[in-house]
C-alpha cells in the first residue's frame, strides 16, 4: 500500500536575532519530527518513509522564526 500525509508544525514567529531563544521554531520542530518518522523505517517489513514533495514555511524570511512549517511524507 501507499500513503501520503501532510505534516504541519506550528510555533510562534519572531525576529531571529531578537527572539531566537524565546520562541518555538516550527521549522526546527518539523526537522525533528521528520527524523523521528524516518527512524520508523524498517520497523515493519517493507516499511519506508520518504519525506519530500512540497516544503512550506511561514513566514518565509531568513530573518524570522517560522511559526508554521510543513511538508508531504510518503
CSV table of C-alpha atoms in Angstrom, one decimal:
chain,number,residue,atom,x,y,z
A,1,UNK,CA,0.0,0.0,0.0
A,2,UNK,CA,0.9,3.6,-0.2
A,3,UNK,CA,0.0,6.6,2.0
A,4,UNK,CA,0.8,10.3,1.8
A,5,UNK,CA,0.4,12.6,4.7
A,6,UNK,CA,0.9,16.3,5.2
A,7,UNK,CA,2.9,17.0,8.3
A,8,UNK,CA,2.4,20.5,9.7
A,9,UNK,CA,4.0,22.0,12.8
A,10,UNK,CA,3.0,25.3,14.5
A,11,UNK,CA,5.2,27.5,16.6
A,12,UNK,CA,5.4,31.3,17.2
A,13,UNK,CA,7.0,33.8,14.9
A,14,UNK,CA,9.5,36.4,15.9
A,15,UNK,CA,12.7,38.1,14.8
A,16,UNK,CA,15.5,35.6,14.6
A,17,UNK,CA,18.1,37.9,16.2
A,18,UNK,CA,15.9,39.2,19.0
A,19,UNK,CA,13.6,36.3,19.8
A,20,UNK,CA,16.0,33.4,19.0
A,21,UNK,CA,15.6,31.5,22.3
A,22,UNK,CA,12.1,32.8,23.3
A,23,UNK,CA,10.0,31.2,20.6
A,24,UNK,CA,9.4,27.6,19.3
A,25,UNK,CA,10.8,27.4,15.8
A,26,UNK,CA,8.3,25.4,13.6
A,27,UNK,CA,11.0,24.5,11.0
A,28,UNK,CA,13.3,23.0,13.6
A,29,UNK,CA,10.4,21.1,15.2
A,30,UNK,CA,9.4,19.8,11.7
A,31,UNK,CA,13.0,18.6,11.1
A,32,UNK,CA,12.9,16.7,14.5
A,33,UNK,CA,9.6,15.1,13.6
A,34,UNK,CA,10.8,14.0,10.2
A,35,UNK,CA,13.9,12.4,11.7
A,36,UNK,CA,11.6,10.5,14.2
A,37,UNK,CA,9.4,9.3,11.3
A,38,UNK,CA,12.5,8.2,9.3
A,39,UNK,CA,13.6,6.2,12.3
A,40,UNK,CA,10.4,4.1,11.9
A,41,UNK,CA,11.7,2.8,8.5
A,42,UNK,CA,12.2,-0.9,8.7
A,43,UNK,CA,10.1,-1.3,11.9
A,44,UNK,CA,7.9,-3.5,9.8
A,45,UNK,CA,8.9,-5.4,6.7
A,46,UNK,CA,8.7,-3.2,3.6
A,47,UNK,CA,8.0,0.0,5.6
A,48,UNK,CA,9.7,3.0,4.0
A,49,UNK,CA,9.3,6.7,5.0
A,50,UNK,CA,10.1,9.3,2.3
A,51,UNK,CA,9.8,13.0,3.4
A,52,UNK,CA,9.7,15.2,0.3
A,53,UNK,CA,7.4,17.0,-2.0
A,54,UNK,CA,6.4,20.5,-1.0
A,55,UNK,CA,8.0,22.2,1.9
A,56,UNK,CA,6.2,25.2,3.3
A,57,UNK,CA,7.5,27.7,5.8
A,58,UNK,CA,5.7,30.8,7.1
A,59,UNK,CA,7.0,33.5,7.3
A,60,UNK,CA,9.5,32.6,4.5
A,61,UNK,CA,12.1,35.2,5.7
A,62,UNK,CA,15.6,34.2,6.7
A,63,UNK,CA,15.3,36.9,9.5
A,64,UNK,CA,12.2,35.4,11.0
A,65,UNK,CA,11.5,32.4,13.2
A,66,UNK,CA,8.9,30.4,11.3
A,67,UNK,CA,5.6,30.0,13.0
A,68,UNK,CA,4.4,27.3,10.6
A,69,UNK,CA,6.2,24.6,8.7
A,70,UNK,CA,5.0,21.6,6.8
A,71,UNK,CA,5.9,19.0,4.1
A,72,UNK,CA,4.5,15.9,2.5
A,73,UNK,CA,5.5,12.4,3.8
A,74,UNK,CA,5.1,9.3,1.7
